[in-house]
Amino acid sequence: MCFGFFGIQFGWSLQMNNMSAIYEYLGASAEQIPGLWLAAPMTGLLVQPIIGYLSDRTWHPTWGRRRPFFLIGAILSSLALFIMPNASAIWMAAGTLWILDSCINVSMEPFRAFVADNLNEQQRPFGYSMQSMFIGAAAFIAGFLPGILVNWLGVSREKTAGGIPQNIMWSFYIGGIMFLTAVLYTVFKSKEYPPTDPNWRERLNAEHGGGFSGAVKEITASIFQMPVQMKRLALVQFLTWPGLFLMWFYYTTGVARDIFKGDPATSNNLYTQGIEHANATSSILNLVTFLFSLTLSFWVAKLGKKMTHTFCLLIGGIGLFTVKYISDPSLLYVSMSMVGIAWASILSMPYSMLAGHLPENKIGIYMGIFNFFIVLPEIIASLFFGKIMENFLHNDRLLAVQIGGTLLMVAGIVCALIVKEKTHDDLL
């Protein structure tokens, strides 16, 4: 049921690990990077609630409710992964990223609802932990892939005619194949429960009507009628994800420039080696995510969901905060391992804490709306953080990563203070 997320994360990790470097290979400056990342949050903001709405109203006797969206998104995402490394200009890479993120969101959003559909309240923490495990495994492999292609298979680090190194180009090609293959496995091997009410679609449409206007009305009404627990978790997400985005924006290029002293404009390989080392440490982050996900059920039983998430966020925040003070590249493995603990929890605990508070017939649309509180802070960061980098941080990439660590720690403290543990406490 969760294996398809292996492929989704494989493609997503290649994008997250390499897009800032691709932009810099094509001539982008540090203050331009956040704006060039705007595609990811904008597509999530628009696509995920719409896909959630549509998947809530879909049922096919063979393909089920969520799986048609997995399949369509996987086919389109795989094509975009083949196109991306052939971009020869910044505008081409940015445009392809818009398409790629839109397609990834078509596959990704229904997977959150898929687990909630098929598992009961007691099973959901383990189900979401399994998603985290496959996400960690895929990201671990994807992070090492450019280096593996060079060291094991003899692929060159030299730039192609478009300006992107050959090993990164082939990594995207492999990612496209992995994305489609893993999602196909879930589509053909998993099952979904059919609706028990033969008039379920009419009952859903009776409240706000069908069609485009009905979708707009229902999405709008659902935003204003969010369960109280969802509002609490939304604040935690709103603080958590900017810290992650700052890591994705600047960690890889910060390591290449500030620790390896590389320059993408020169012909030496220091910058590319720094990118590969940063990707390797990100892979260890995801290996820790994979392994720690296997223990999340244990920690939930001991500490509860809320405190498990709190401690994980604090540990991850400390890990990011330390990156600025590291001069020995090998120590980055320790810092990123700490972030891996937080990442395992971020991928599972908020959804596990949320799912029991949602109406069963609107899980898809609410999961899409919950994504707002991931993408809105990224939009803000994309629009404004470039000016902060230029005017206040003096383009210090690792200082931006350190600010991200601070935000993770603040999110952990807020989680401990405001999130409730019980399932049916929305009126409290």
Tab-separated table of C-alpha atoms in Angstrom:
chain	number	residue	atom	x	y	z
A	1	MET	CA	0.000	0.000	0.000
A	2	CYS	CA	2.810	2.443	0.817
A	3	PHE	CA	5.442	1.271	-1.670
A	4	GLY	CA	4.377	3.773	-4.313
A	5	PHE	CA	5.685	6.498	-2.034
A	6	PHE	CA	9.155	5.023	-2.615
A	7	GLY	CA	8.965	6.131	-6.238
A	8	ILE	CA	7.345	9.490	-5.488
A	9	GLN	CA	10.034	10.324	-2.949
A	10	PHE	CA	12.787	9.120	-5.270
A	11	GLY	CA	11.809	11.722	-7.834
A	12	TRP	CA	11.047	14.391	-5.239
A	13	SER	CA	14.414	13.904	-3.520
A	14	LEU	CA	16.333	14.285	-6.766
A	15	GLN	CA	14.509	17.563	-7.278
A	16	MET	CA	15.052	18.801	-3.715
A	17	ASN	CA	18.726	17.813	-3.615
A	18	ASN	CA	19.698	19.161	-7.012
A	19	MET	CA	17.436	21.995	-8.171
A	20	SER	CA	19.349	24.786	-6.411
A	21	ALA	CA	22.576	23.423	-7.914
A	22	ILE	CA	20.949	23.135	-11.356
A	23	TYR	CA	19.868	26.753	-11.128
A	24	GLU	CA	23.395	27.805	-10.130
A	25	TYR	CA	24.912	25.701	-12.931
A	26	LEU	CA	22.671	27.654	-15.303
A	27	GLY	CA	23.830	30.984	-13.850
A	28	ALA	CA	21.373	31.850	-11.056
A	29	SER	CA	22.558	33.911	-8.061
A	30	ALA	CA	21.850	33.150	-4.400
A	31	GLU	CA	19.132	35.790	-4.041
A	32	GLN	CA	17.321	34.375	-7.097
A	33	ILE	CA	17.075	30.824	-5.710
A	34	PRO	CA	13.993	31.248	-3.446
A	35	GLY	CA	11.946	32.812	-6.231
A	36	LEU	CA	12.923	30.046	-8.633
A	37	TRP	CA	11.588	27.521	-6.115
A	38	LEU	CA	8.150	29.174	-6.170
A	39	ALA	CA	6.807	26.436	-8.425
A	40	ALA	CA	6.722	23.844	-5.660
A	41	PRO	CA	4.442	25.654	-3.172
A	42	MET	CA	2.213	27.273	-5.787
A	43	THR	CA	1.404	23.967	-7.440
A	44	GLY	CA	0.792	22.328	-4.058
A	45	LEU	CA	-1.518	25.160	-3.019
A	46	LEU	CA	-3.601	24.813	-6.163
A	47	VAL	CA	-3.408	21.135	-7.031
A	48	GLN	CA	-3.671	19.256	-3.734
A	49	PRO	CA	-7.113	20.429	-2.514
A	50	ILE	CA	-8.540	19.971	-6.018
A	51	ILE	CA	-7.145	16.451	-6.293
A	52	GLY	CA	-8.409	15.715	-2.773
A	53	TYR	CA	-11.886	16.924	-3.736
A	54	LEU	CA	-11.902	14.861	-6.929
A	55	SER	CA	-10.566	11.700	-5.308
A	56	ASP	CA	-13.210	11.903	-2.548
A	57	ARG	CA	-15.806	11.752	-5.351
A	58	THR	CA	-14.160	9.031	-7.421
A	59	TRP	CA	-14.928	5.334	-7.392
A	60	HIS	CA	-14.207	2.700	-10.029
A	61	PRO	CA	-14.835	-1.022	-9.415
A	62	THR	CA	-11.346	-1.911	-10.690
A	63	TRP	CA	-9.206	1.166	-10.019
A	64	GLY	CA	-10.785	2.345	-6.765
A	65	ARG	CA	-10.794	5.910	-5.424
A	66	ARG	CA	-7.199	7.127	-5.005
A	67	ARG	CA	-5.243	4.838	-7.333
A	68	PRO	CA	-6.300	6.487	-10.638
A	69	PHE	CA	-4.647	9.685	-9.424
A	70	PHE	CA	-1.499	7.803	-8.382
A	71	LEU	CA	-1.196	6.414	-11.903
A	72	ILE	CA	-1.880	9.610	-13.887
A	73	GLY	CA	0.499	11.628	-11.718
A	74	ALA	CA	3.244	8.997	-11.981
A	75	ILE	CA	3.168	8.857	-15.778
A	76	LEU	CA	3.355	12.652	-16.127
A	77	SER	CA	5.986	13.043	-13.375
A	78	SER	CA	8.245	10.454	-14.988
A	79	LEU	CA	8.129	12.322	-18.292
A	80	ALA	CA	8.980	15.595	-16.521
A	81	LEU	CA	11.965	13.969	-14.773
A	82	PHE	CA	13.352	13.024	-18.183
A	83	ILE	CA	12.893	16.581	-19.467
A	84	MET	CA	14.297	18.475	-16.446
A	85	PRO	CA	18.079	17.777	-16.809
A	86	ASN	CA	17.968	18.808	-20.459
A	87	ALA	CA	17.111	22.398	-19.559
A	88	SER	CA	19.664	24.790	-21.040
A	89	ALA	CA	18.446	28.031	-19.440
A	90	ILE	CA	17.091	29.109	-16.064
A	91	TRP	CA	13.618	29.807	-17.431
A	92	MET	CA	13.442	26.321	-18.941
A	93	ALA	CA	14.406	24.671	-15.646
A	94	ALA	CA	11.899	26.811	-13.708
A	95	GLY	CA	9.108	26.048	-16.175
A	96	THR	CA	9.798	22.322	-16.067
A	97	LEU	CA	9.788	22.467	-12.265
A	98	TRP	CA	6.244	23.887	-12.369
A	99	ILE	CA	5.126	20.958	-14.505
A	100	LEU	CA	7.028	18.392	-12.427
A	101	ASP	CA	5.656	19.635	-9.111
A	102	SER	CA	2.105	19.731	-10.431
A	103	CYS	CA	2.371	16.112	-11.532
A	104	ILE	CA	4.043	14.948	-8.317
A	105	ASN	CA	1.225	16.540	-6.311
A	106	VAL	CA	-1.361	14.609	-8.336
A	107	SER	CA	0.264	11.380	-7.108
A	108	MET	CA	1.316	12.492	-3.632
A	109	GLU	CA	-1.853	14.029	-2.197
A	110	PRO	CA	-4.129	10.959	-2.454
A	111	PHE	CA	-1.490	8.777	-0.736
A	112	ARG	CA	-2.113	10.544	2.597
A	113	ALA	CA	-5.842	9.889	2.310
A	114	PHE	CA	-5.192	6.335	1.033
A	115	VAL	CA	-3.676	5.295	4.369
A	116	ALA	CA	-6.467	6.950	6.367
A	117	ASP	CA	-9.077	5.239	4.148
A	118	ASN	CA	-7.707	1.745	4.644
A	119	LEU	CA	-6.585	1.769	8.293
A	120	ASN	CA	-8.377	2.352	11.570
A	121	GLU	CA	-7.279	4.797	14.267
A	122	GLN	CA	-4.993	2.277	16.012
A	123	GLN	CA	-3.323	1.206	12.768
A	124	ARG	CA	-2.716	4.674	11.320
A	125	PRO	CA	0.471	5.537	13.256
A	126	PHE	CA	2.091	2.385	11.908
A	127	GLY	CA	0.709	3.022	8.403
A	128	TYR	CA	2.136	6.522	8.260
A	129	SER	CA	5.396	5.224	9.747
A	130	MET	CA	5.580	2.774	6.861
A	131	GLN	CA	5.213	5.695	4.465
A	132	SER	CA	8.069	7.431	6.278
A	133	MET	CA	10.159	4.278	5.991
A	134	PHE	CA	9.749	4.061	2.206
A	135	ILE	CA	10.300	7.815	1.884
A	136	GLY	CA	13.545	7.517	3.847
A	137	ALA	CA	14.743	4.539	1.825
A	138	ALA	CA	14.071	6.261	-1.498
A	139	ALA	CA	15.665	9.529	-0.464
A	140	PHE	CA	18.725	7.657	0.872
A	141	ILE	CA	19.336	6.021	-2.496
A	142	ALA	CA	18.519	9.165	-4.495
A	143	GLY	CA	20.978	11.239	-2.473
A	144	PHE	CA	23.880	8.895	-3.172
A	145	LEU	CA	22.930	8.273	-6.788
A	146	PRO	CA	24.972	11.057	-8.504
A	147	GLY	CA	28.114	9.957	-6.638
A	148	ILE	CA	27.447	6.270	-7.304
A	149	LEU	CA	27.150	6.927	-11.029
A	150	VAL	CA	30.596	8.561	-11.001
A	151	ASN	CA	32.455	6.224	-8.631
A	152	TRP	CA	30.928	2.892	-9.589
A	153	LEU	CA	29.771	3.290	-13.186
A	154	GLY	CA	32.248	5.825	-14.529
A	155	VAL	CA	29.692	8.469	-15.524
A	156	SER	CA	31.366	11.838	-16.018
A	157	ARG	CA	30.946	14.913	-13.816
A	158	GLU	CA	31.587	17.120	-16.823
A	159	LYS	CA	28.858	19.506	-17.877
A	160	THR	CA	26.728	18.718	-20.906
A	161	ALA	CA	25.972	21.262	-23.606
A	162	GLY	CA	23.099	22.562	-21.458
A	163	GLY	CA	25.382	23.179	-18.472
A	164	ILE	CA	24.221	20.329	-16.184
A	165	PRO	CA	26.709	17.545	-15.248
A	166	GLN	CA	26.130	14.173	-16.842
A	167	ASN	CA	25.867	12.285	-13.552
A	168	ILE	CA	23.008	14.527	-12.389
A	169	MET	CA	21.327	14.167	-15.776
A	170	TRP	CA	21.401	10.352	-15.588
A	171	SER	CA	20.187	10.473	-11.976
A	172	PHE	CA	17.006	12.184	-13.177
A	173	TYR	CA	16.514	9.589	-15.910
A	174	ILE	CA	16.800	6.758	-13.371
A	175	GLY	CA	14.454	8.657	-11.044
A	176	GLY	CA	11.797	8.799	-13.754
A	177	ILE	CA	11.924	5.024	-14.179
A	178	MET	CA	11.829	4.393	-10.416
A	179	PHE	CA	8.897	6.780	-9.924
A	180	LEU	CA	6.673	5.024	-12.434
A	181	THR	CA	7.687	1.478	-11.458
A	182	ALA	CA	7.008	1.903	-7.730
A	183	VAL	CA	3.642	3.591	-8.235
A	184	LEU	CA	2.575	0.893	-10.691
A	185	TYR	CA	3.321	-1.711	-8.017
A	186	THR	CA	0.963	-0.022	-5.545
A	187	VAL	CA	-1.710	0.560	-8.202
A	188	PHE	CA	-1.832	-3.092	-9.234
A	189	LYS	CA	-1.105	-4.794	-5.895
A	190	SER	CA	-3.196	-2.798	-3.406
A	191	LYS	CA	-6.954	-2.660	-2.895
A	192	GLU	CA	-9.448	-0.110	-1.637
A	193	TYR	CA	-12.704	-0.536	0.265
A	194	PRO	CA	-15.806	0.270	-1.839
A	195	PRO	CA	-18.358	2.806	-0.532
A	196	THR	CA	-20.897	1.239	1.828
A	197	ASP	CA	-23.579	3.825	0.922
A	198	PRO	CA	-24.883	3.368	-2.645
A	199	ASN	CA	-25.921	7.043	-2.705
A	200	TRP	CA	-22.606	8.371	-1.366
A	201	ARG	CA	-21.904	10.634	-4.346
A	202	GLU	CA	-25.339	12.232	-4.258
A	203	ARG	CA	-24.993	12.845	-0.527
A	204	LEU	CA	-21.632	14.550	-1.044
A	205	ASN	CA	-22.944	16.728	-3.860
A	206	ALA	CA	-26.142	17.638	-1.992
A	207	GLU	CA	-24.271	19.922	0.415
A	208	HIS	CA	-22.493	22.196	-2.081
A	209	GLY	CA	-23.448	20.851	-5.495
A	210	GLY	CA	-21.216	19.326	-8.133
A	211	GLY	CA	-19.017	20.774	-10.843
A	212	PHE	CA	-16.446	23.538	-10.575
A	213	SER	CA	-18.623	25.863	-8.491
A	214	GLY	CA	-19.408	23.030	-6.086
A	215	ALA	CA	-15.705	22.283	-5.712
A	216	VAL	CA	-14.906	25.919	-4.954
A	217	LYS	CA	-17.750	26.129	-2.425
A	218	GLU	CA	-16.751	22.922	-0.667
A	219	ILE	CA	-13.042	23.738	-0.509
A	220	THR	CA	-13.870	27.204	0.847
A	221	ALA	CA	-16.377	25.870	3.380
A	222	SER	CA	-13.956	23.173	4.520
A	223	ILE	CA	-11.248	25.788	5.137
A	224	PHE	CA	-13.556	27.746	7.444
A	225	GLN	CA	-14.859	24.582	9.136
A	226	MET	CA	-11.491	23.028	9.936
A	227	PRO	CA	-11.499	20.900	13.116
A	228	VAL	CA	-9.814	22.583	16.066
A	229	GLN	CA	-7.058	19.967	16.162
A	230	MET	CA	-6.302	20.706	12.518
A	231	LYS	CA	-5.885	24.415	13.340
A	232	ARG	CA	-3.434	23.557	16.124
A	233	LEU	CA	-1.421	21.266	13.895
A	234	ALA	CA	-1.541	23.861	11.116
A	235	LEU	CA	0.431	26.298	13.282
A	236	VAL	CA	3.040	23.626	13.996
A	237	GLN	CA	3.320	22.864	10.270
A	238	PHE	CA	3.513	26.570	9.428
A	239	LEU	CA	6.594	26.856	11.647
A	240	THR	CA	8.149	23.510	10.723
A	241	TRP	CA	8.246	23.663	6.963
A	242	PRO	CA	10.045	27.003	6.452
A	243	GLY	CA	12.946	25.442	8.364
A	244	LEU	CA	12.977	22.535	5.924
A	245	PHE	CA	12.661	24.804	2.910
A	246	LEU	CA	15.650	26.870	4.005
A	247	MET	CA	17.611	23.633	4.270
A	248	TRP	CA	16.542	22.598	0.753
A	249	PHE	CA	17.186	26.075	-0.644
A	250	TYR	CA	20.695	26.500	0.734
A	251	TYR	CA	22.195	23.443	2.457
A	252	THR	CA	23.602	21.758	-0.652
A	253	THR	CA	25.065	24.882	-2.230
A	254	GLY	CA	26.186	26.183	1.196
A	255	VAL	CA	28.252	23.046	1.765
A	256	ALA	CA	29.732	23.250	-1.742
A	257	ARG	CA	30.707	26.914	-1.393
A	258	ASP	CA	31.477	27.464	2.305
A	259	ILE	CA	32.876	24.106	3.406
A	260	PHE	CA	34.390	22.793	0.142
A	261	LYS	CA	35.262	26.311	-1.114
A	262	GLY	CA	33.944	25.508	-4.574
A	263	ASP	CA	32.683	27.833	-7.279
A	264	PRO	CA	30.250	26.686	-10.006
A	265	ALA	CA	31.771	29.174	-12.475
A	266	THR	CA	35.222	27.535	-12.420
A	267	SER	CA	36.348	24.381	-14.170
A	268	ASN	CA	37.578	22.589	-11.035
A	269	ASN	CA	35.458	19.892	-9.417
A	270	LEU	CA	35.362	21.248	-5.847
A	271	TYR	CA	31.848	22.619	-6.234
A	272	THR	CA	30.519	19.387	-7.766
A	273	GLN	CA	32.291	17.340	-5.065
A	274	GLY	CA	30.668	19.546	-2.432
A	275	ILE	CA	27.261	18.955	-4.016
A	276	GLU	CA	27.883	15.205	-3.988
A	277	HIS	CA	29.003	15.268	-0.331
A	278	ALA	CA	25.947	17.288	0.671
A	279	ASN	CA	23.757	14.787	-1.187
A	280	ALA	CA	25.540	11.951	0.607
A	281	THR	CA	24.873	13.506	4.011
A	282	SER	CA	21.257	14.033	2.956
A	283	SER	CA	21.187	10.344	2.114
A	284	ILE	CA	22.318	9.514	5.650
A	285	LEU	CA	19.546	11.819	6.865
A	286	ASN	CA	17.120	9.652	4.948
A	287	LEU	CA	18.725	6.400	6.097
A	288	VAL	CA	18.134	7.559	9.672
A	289	THR	CA	14.575	8.449	8.669
A	290	PHE	CA	14.129	4.909	7.337
A	291	LEU	CA	15.503	3.284	10.489
A	292	PHE	CA	13.883	5.641	12.990
A	293	SER	CA	10.500	5.208	11.301
A	294	LEU	CA	10.606	1.561	12.373
A	295	THR	CA	10.732	2.703	16.003
A	296	LEU	CA	8.057	5.407	15.887
A	297	SER	CA	5.305	3.086	17.101
A	298	PHE	CA	7.473	2.302	20.152
A	299	TRP	CA	7.998	5.985	20.944
A	300	VAL	CA	4.316	6.763	20.431
A	301	ALA	CA	3.418	4.014	22.913
A	302	LYS	CA	5.901	5.449	25.454
A	303	LEU	CA	5.501	9.203	24.937
A	304	GLY	CA	2.326	9.721	22.929
A	305	LYS	CA	2.115	11.234	19.454
A	306	LYS	CA	2.450	14.843	20.581
A	307	MET	CA	5.589	14.464	22.689
A	308	THR	CA	7.189	12.127	20.158
A	309	HIS	CA	6.771	14.821	17.528
A	310	THR	CA	7.973	17.523	19.913
A	311	PHE	CA	11.237	15.786	20.784
A	312	CYS	CA	11.910	14.884	17.151
A	313	LEU	CA	11.499	18.500	16.036
A	314	LEU	CA	13.844	19.716	18.769
A	315	ILE	CA	16.512	17.177	17.808
A	316	GLY	CA	16.251	18.066	14.117
A	317	GLY	CA	16.395	21.783	14.852
A	318	ILE	CA	19.596	21.361	16.842
A	319	GLY	CA	21.073	19.362	13.959
A	320	LEU	CA	20.433	22.134	11.439
A	321	PHE	CA	21.639	24.823	13.842
A	322	THR	CA	25.056	23.158	14.155
A	323	VAL	CA	25.769	23.098	10.395
A	324	LYS	CA	27.038	26.681	10.423
A	325	TYR	CA	29.845	25.781	12.854
A	326	ILE	CA	31.171	22.723	11.015
A	327	SER	CA	34.482	22.818	9.160
A	328	ASP	CA	35.125	19.052	8.908
A	329	PRO	CA	32.736	17.751	6.203
A	330	SER	CA	32.446	14.345	7.915
A	331	LEU	CA	30.663	15.951	10.885
A	332	LEU	CA	27.795	16.872	8.584
A	333	TYR	CA	26.727	13.239	8.794
A	334	VAL	CA	25.984	13.733	12.501
A	335	SER	CA	24.003	16.925	11.957
A	336	MET	CA	21.980	15.439	9.128
A	337	SER	CA	21.302	12.273	11.143
A	338	MET	CA	19.631	14.447	13.752
A	339	VAL	CA	17.519	16.060	11.036
A	340	GLY	CA	16.610	12.552	9.856
A	341	ILE	CA	14.938	11.871	13.204
A	342	ALA	CA	12.806	14.987	12.784
A	343	TRP	CA	12.023	14.137	9.164
A	344	ALA	CA	10.672	10.696	10.130
A	345	SER	CA	8.241	12.325	12.521
A	346	ILE	CA	7.306	15.209	10.202
A	347	LEU	CA	6.275	12.728	7.514
A	348	SER	CA	3.997	10.747	9.801
A	349	MET	CA	3.008	12.190	13.179
A	350	PRO	CA	1.059	15.277	12.006
A	351	TYR	CA	-1.054	13.129	9.668
A	352	SER	CA	-1.567	10.487	12.326
A	353	MET	CA	-2.637	13.137	14.870
A	354	LEU	CA	-4.961	14.704	12.299
A	355	ALA	CA	-6.673	11.744	10.604
A	356	GLY	CA	-8.926	10.785	13.530
A	357	HIS	CA	-10.427	14.277	13.611
A	358	LEU	CA	-11.561	14.371	9.970
A	359	PRO	CA	-14.962	13.397	8.509
A	360	GLU	CA	-14.550	10.027	6.812
A	361	ASN	CA	-16.094	11.251	3.540
A	362	LYS	CA	-13.816	14.323	3.306
A	363	ILE	CA	-10.402	12.962	4.217
A	364	GLY	CA	-9.002	13.699	0.761
A	365	ILE	CA	-10.038	17.331	0.646
A	366	TYR	CA	-8.911	18.002	4.229
A	367	MET	CA	-5.536	16.404	3.584
A	368	GLY	CA	-5.210	18.737	0.603
A	369	ILE	CA	-6.151	21.762	2.714
A	370	PHE	CA	-3.708	20.667	5.421
A	371	ASN	CA	-1.036	20.992	2.761
A	372	PHE	CA	-1.767	24.746	2.662
A	373	PHE	CA	0.199	25.106	5.869
A	374	ILE	CA	3.190	23.497	4.215
A	375	VAL	CA	3.125	25.500	1.005
A	376	LEU	CA	2.071	28.935	2.291
A	377	PRO	CA	5.283	29.428	4.309
A	378	GLU	CA	7.299	28.277	1.301
A	379	ILE	CA	5.533	30.844	-0.877
A	380	ILE	CA	6.385	33.524	1.677
A	381	ALA	CA	9.999	32.329	1.793
A	382	SER	CA	10.206	32.170	-2.009
A	383	LEU	CA	8.884	35.703	-2.414
A	384	PHE	CA	10.763	37.452	0.362
A	385	PHE	CA	13.744	35.430	1.567
A	386	GLY	CA	15.853	36.358	-1.445
A	387	LYS	CA	15.816	39.989	-0.271
A	388	ILE	CA	16.658	38.870	3.275
A	389	MET	CA	19.608	36.891	1.899
A	390	GLU	CA	20.846	39.850	-0.104
A	391	ASN	CA	20.297	42.677	2.395
A	392	PHE	CA	20.676	41.082	5.830
A	393	LEU	CA	22.432	37.714	5.565
A	394	HIS	CA	24.928	38.787	2.873
A	395	ASN	CA	24.170	35.614	0.885
A	396	ASP	CA	25.436	33.432	3.748
A	397	ARG	CA	23.782	30.161	2.802
A	398	LEU	CA	24.629	28.236	5.986
A	399	LEU	CA	23.321	31.076	8.152
A	400	ALA	CA	19.988	30.625	6.341
A	401	VAL	CA	20.133	26.916	7.198
A	402	GLN	CA	20.754	27.861	10.841
A	403	ILE	CA	17.628	30.021	10.831
A	404	GLY	CA	15.777	26.965	9.554
A	405	GLY	CA	16.998	24.966	12.548
A	406	THR	CA	15.716	27.649	14.894
A	407	LEU	CA	12.267	27.457	13.305
A	408	LEU	CA	12.170	23.670	13.817
A	409	MET	CA	12.931	24.097	17.508
A	410	VAL	CA	10.215	26.750	17.864
A	411	ALA	CA	7.754	24.394	16.127
A	412	GLY	CA	8.611	21.670	18.641
A	413	ILE	CA	7.901	23.971	21.584
A	414	VAL	CA	4.587	25.103	20.053
A	415	CYS	CA	3.584	21.463	19.459
A	416	ALA	CA	4.161	20.654	23.126
A	417	LEU	CA	2.097	23.650	24.248
A	418	ILE	CA	-1.004	23.599	22.046
A	419	VAL	CA	-1.575	20.201	20.360
A	420	LYS	CA	-4.023	17.834	22.072
A	421	GLU	CA	-3.457	14.116	22.311
A	422	LYS	CA	-7.014	12.746	22.379
A	423	THR	CA	-8.865	11.969	19.171
A	424	HIS	CA	-12.245	13.530	19.919
A	425	ASP	CA	-11.325	16.736	21.724
A	426	ASP	CA	-12.181	19.225	18.976
A	427	LEU	CA	-14.488	21.206	21.268
A	428	LEU	CA	-11.924	21.492	24.049
